Amino acid sequence: MSKANGFLSVYAGLLTVLLLGGLAYGAGKRAITTDEITVQRINIVEPDGTPRLIISNHAKLPGVLVHGKEKPLDRPQAGLIFLNDEGSEIGGLIFGGRKDKDGKVRDSGGSLSFDRYEANQVVQLLGVDDSEDRFAGLAISDSPSGNDVRRRIWLGRGDDGEASLALLDGAGNKRIVMKVAENGESSISVLDATGKTVKELLP
């Protein structure tokens, strides 16, 4: 083979490598458009691989993620897990509902929550309706440490059908409660730290 033919062979080889590399790079960057996708879990990550959002069924829903590492936690729901810039859980939207072997409704309801940095929930919108609990409302809490949640405000409906607004102190004790029962009876109560009513306004 002549030097000219050898040069042309090497040149053609280099062009082929560059062309294939460009196609592979373009394929990696190309947006995919489709009408429907069926998956069990989707992980949204940053360019460095840090997880930011997980969309999952029940079977693949992770435990609690802290700095990208998972701590086991059994969650009987499916949903979305929100993660901060460091890959730690910062809230989520979960939902579920099923009947057990005895025909009782379990884990039926949903929750949208937002957490404090490296702590527990500070805002939660939730609704539960199963064989053990029936309530719906908005809860606002203090979360001074990772395992300590102190509810400060509750606005919602209880298992007895009563609608209420409760304001609590820093220790989690109810101090002012406004409520309207299912039959229309209403009241406003002021309580001390022990839960004793010290003032009450009735119709």
Short mmCIF file of C-alpha atoms in Angstrom, two decimals:
data_model
loop_
_atom_site.label_atom_id
_atom_site.label_comp_id
_atom_site.label_asym_id
_atom_site.label_seq_id
_atom_site.Cartn_x
_atom_site.Cartn_y
_atom_site.Cartn_z
CA MET A 1 0.00 0.00 0.00
CA SER A 2 1.38 3.42 -1.00
CA LYS A 3 1.98 6.23 1.47
CA ALA A 4 -0.87 8.19 -0.14
CA ASN A 5 -3.30 5.31 0.32
CA GLY A 6 -2.13 4.82 3.90
CA PHE A 7 -2.68 8.49 4.68
CA LEU A 8 -6.17 8.36 3.17
CA SER A 9 -7.02 5.28 5.26
CA VAL A 10 -5.90 6.97 8.48
CA TYR A 11 -7.75 10.16 7.52
CA ALA A 12 -10.94 8.24 6.77
CA GLY A 13 -10.61 6.39 10.08
CA LEU A 14 -10.26 9.63 12.01
CA LEU A 15 -13.29 11.13 10.29
CA THR A 16 -15.32 8.03 11.11
CA VAL A 17 -14.35 8.22 14.80
CA LEU A 18 -15.19 11.94 14.96
CA LEU A 19 -18.51 11.40 13.20
CA LEU A 20 -19.54 8.55 15.50
CA GLY A 21 -18.47 10.54 18.55
CA GLY A 22 -20.52 13.52 17.42
CA LEU A 23 -23.56 11.36 16.83
CA ALA A 24 -23.23 9.76 20.27
CA TYR A 25 -22.83 13.16 21.95
CA GLY A 26 -25.84 14.52 20.07
CA ALA A 27 -27.92 11.51 21.04
CA GLY A 28 -27.08 12.12 24.68
CA LYS A 29 -28.25 15.74 24.45
CA ARG A 30 -31.27 15.19 22.23
CA ALA A 31 -34.71 15.79 23.74
CA ILE A 32 -37.11 12.90 23.40
CA THR A 33 -40.74 13.59 22.52
CA THR A 34 -43.34 10.89 22.99
CA ASP A 35 -47.05 10.60 23.69
CA GLU A 36 -46.81 8.16 26.60
CA ILE A 37 -44.24 6.62 28.92
CA THR A 38 -44.74 3.82 31.43
CA VAL A 39 -42.18 3.48 34.21
CA GLN A 40 -42.02 2.55 37.89
CA ARG A 41 -39.69 5.37 38.95
CA ILE A 42 -38.15 8.54 37.55
CA ASN A 43 -35.10 10.19 39.15
CA ILE A 44 -34.46 13.86 38.35
CA VAL A 45 -30.81 14.69 39.04
CA GLU A 46 -28.37 17.58 38.71
CA PRO A 47 -25.46 17.34 36.22
CA ASP A 48 -23.27 15.95 39.02
CA GLY A 49 -25.82 13.24 39.84
CA THR A 50 -27.30 14.85 42.96
CA PRO A 51 -30.97 13.73 43.22
CA ARG A 52 -33.54 16.56 43.22
CA LEU A 53 -36.91 14.92 42.58
CA ILE A 54 -38.07 11.30 42.68
CA ILE A 55 -41.37 10.20 41.14
CA SER A 56 -42.14 6.65 42.15
CA ASN A 57 -44.67 3.91 42.65
CA HIS A 58 -45.05 2.29 46.08
CA ALA A 59 -42.62 -0.54 45.43
CA LYS A 60 -39.71 1.74 44.53
CA LEU A 61 -40.44 4.76 46.74
CA PRO A 62 -37.21 5.34 48.72
CA GLY A 63 -36.75 5.79 52.44
CA VAL A 64 -35.53 9.12 53.81
CA LEU A 65 -32.67 10.56 51.76
CA VAL A 66 -29.99 12.59 53.58
CA HIS A 67 -27.13 13.98 51.47
CA GLY A 68 -27.99 11.45 48.79
CA LYS A 69 -27.83 8.46 51.14
CA GLU A 70 -30.97 6.50 51.97
CA LYS A 71 -32.17 5.70 55.48
CA PRO A 72 -34.72 2.84 55.44
CA LEU A 73 -38.34 3.85 56.01
CA ASP A 74 -41.41 1.84 55.05
CA ARG A 75 -43.84 4.14 53.25
CA PRO A 76 -47.10 2.54 52.11
CA GLN A 77 -47.68 5.16 49.40
CA ALA A 78 -46.59 6.30 45.96
CA GLY A 79 -45.73 9.87 45.06
CA LEU A 80 -43.08 12.53 44.67
CA ILE A 81 -40.14 13.19 46.99
CA PHE A 82 -38.62 16.70 46.91
CA LEU A 83 -34.88 17.06 47.61
CA ASN A 84 -32.73 20.12 48.27
CA ASP A 85 -29.44 21.11 46.60
CA GLU A 86 -27.57 18.60 48.78
CA GLY A 87 -29.78 15.62 47.98
CA SER A 88 -31.63 15.67 51.31
CA GLU A 89 -35.41 15.29 51.55
CA ILE A 90 -37.21 18.61 51.87
CA GLY A 91 -40.83 17.55 51.42
CA GLY A 92 -43.07 15.55 49.18
CA LEU A 93 -46.45 14.62 47.81
CA ILE A 94 -47.55 11.10 48.74
CA PHE A 95 -50.85 9.26 48.33
CA GLY A 96 -52.23 5.78 48.78
CA GLY A 97 -55.12 3.60 49.86
CA ARG A 98 -55.84 -0.12 50.03
CA LYS A 99 -57.84 -2.80 51.80
CA ASP A 100 -56.12 -5.38 53.99
CA LYS A 101 -56.94 -9.08 54.15
CA ASP A 102 -59.80 -8.34 56.56
CA GLY A 103 -61.38 -5.84 54.18
CA LYS A 104 -60.41 -2.78 56.27
CA VAL A 105 -59.32 0.36 54.44
CA ARG A 106 -55.68 1.22 55.23
CA ASP A 107 -53.39 4.17 54.47
CA SER A 108 -56.04 5.94 52.40
CA GLY A 109 -55.33 9.59 51.74
CA GLY A 110 -52.67 12.02 50.69
CA SER A 111 -50.19 14.54 52.05
CA LEU A 112 -48.31 17.51 50.61
CA SER A 113 -45.53 18.59 52.95
CA PHE A 114 -42.57 20.94 53.11
CA ASP A 115 -39.70 20.40 55.56
CA ARG A 116 -37.27 22.64 57.35
CA TYR A 117 -33.59 22.24 56.38
CA GLU A 118 -32.38 18.95 57.89
CA ALA A 119 -35.52 18.74 60.03
CA ASN A 120 -39.10 17.52 59.86
CA GLN A 121 -42.29 18.95 58.37
CA VAL A 122 -43.14 22.60 58.97
CA VAL A 123 -46.12 22.81 56.59
CA GLN A 124 -48.43 19.91 55.77
CA LEU A 125 -51.69 19.73 53.83
CA LEU A 126 -53.26 16.34 54.41
CA GLY A 127 -56.38 14.27 54.17
CA VAL A 128 -56.87 10.79 55.65
CA ASP A 129 -60.00 8.65 55.41
CA ASP A 130 -59.56 5.00 56.39
CA SER A 131 -60.67 2.53 59.05
CA GLU A 132 -58.58 4.25 61.76
CA ASP A 133 -58.67 7.97 60.98
CA ARG A 134 -60.89 10.49 59.21
CA PHE A 135 -59.54 14.03 59.13
CA ALA A 136 -58.37 16.70 56.73
CA GLY A 137 -56.59 19.97 57.23
CA LEU A 138 -53.57 22.21 57.26
CA ALA A 139 -50.89 21.81 59.94
CA ILE A 140 -48.08 24.29 60.60
CA SER A 141 -45.34 23.19 62.98
CA ASP A 142 -42.04 24.14 64.55
CA SER A 143 -39.23 21.66 63.95
CA PRO A 144 -36.29 22.72 66.12
CA SER A 145 -34.45 19.42 65.59
CA GLY A 146 -34.55 16.46 63.27
CA ASN A 147 -36.87 14.34 65.41
CA ASP A 148 -38.86 16.99 67.26
CA VAL A 149 -42.06 18.39 65.71
CA ARG A 150 -44.26 20.80 67.66
CA ARG A 151 -47.53 21.70 66.02
CA ARG A 152 -48.37 25.41 66.24
CA ILE A 153 -51.49 25.73 64.07
CA TRP A 154 -54.17 23.27 63.01
CA LEU A 155 -57.03 24.17 60.68
CA GLY A 156 -59.26 21.33 59.63
CA ARG A 157 -61.97 18.78 60.18
CA GLY A 158 -61.75 15.95 62.70
CA ASP A 159 -63.12 12.42 62.81
CA ASP A 160 -66.25 13.69 64.58
CA GLY A 161 -67.05 16.16 61.76
CA GLU A 162 -66.03 19.14 63.88
CA ALA A 163 -64.30 22.03 62.08
CA SER A 164 -61.67 23.76 64.20
CA LEU A 165 -58.85 26.26 64.32
CA ALA A 166 -56.33 25.59 67.09
CA LEU A 167 -53.40 27.84 68.02
CA LEU A 168 -50.72 26.13 70.10
CA ASP A 169 -47.75 27.37 72.12
CA GLY A 170 -44.11 26.44 71.55
CA ALA A 171 -44.50 23.29 73.64
CA GLY A 172 -47.40 22.05 71.50
CA ASN A 173 -50.19 22.85 73.99
CA LYS A 174 -53.49 24.20 72.65
CA ARG A 175 -54.04 27.75 73.90
CA ILE A 176 -56.87 29.09 71.70
CA VAL A 177 -59.43 26.85 70.02
CA MET A 178 -62.27 27.95 67.73
CA LYS A 179 -64.63 25.19 66.68
CA VAL A 180 -67.95 24.47 65.04
CA ALA A 181 -69.55 21.07 65.59
CA GLU A 182 -71.34 19.16 62.85
CA ASN A 183 -74.70 20.18 64.37
CA GLY A 184 -73.76 23.88 64.26
CA GLU A 185 -72.75 24.40 67.90
CA SER A 186 -69.79 26.78 68.10
CA SER A 187 -67.34 28.08 70.69
CA ILE A 188 -64.09 29.92 71.27
CA SER A 189 -61.93 28.70 74.16
CA VAL A 190 -58.79 30.04 75.82
CA LEU A 191 -56.75 27.40 77.66
CA ASP A 192 -53.78 27.39 80.01
CA ALA A 193 -50.64 25.27 79.54
CA THR A 194 -52.27 22.28 81.24
CA GLY A 195 -55.20 22.27 78.82
CA LYS A 196 -57.69 23.76 81.32
CA THR A 197 -60.22 26.21 79.83
CA VAL A 198 -59.83 29.61 81.49
CA LYS A 199 -62.18 31.58 79.23
CA GLU A 200 -64.88 30.52 76.83
CA LEU A 201 -67.19 32.31 74.43
CA LEU A 202 -70.42 30.49 73.62
CA PRO A 203 -73.46 31.54 71.52
#
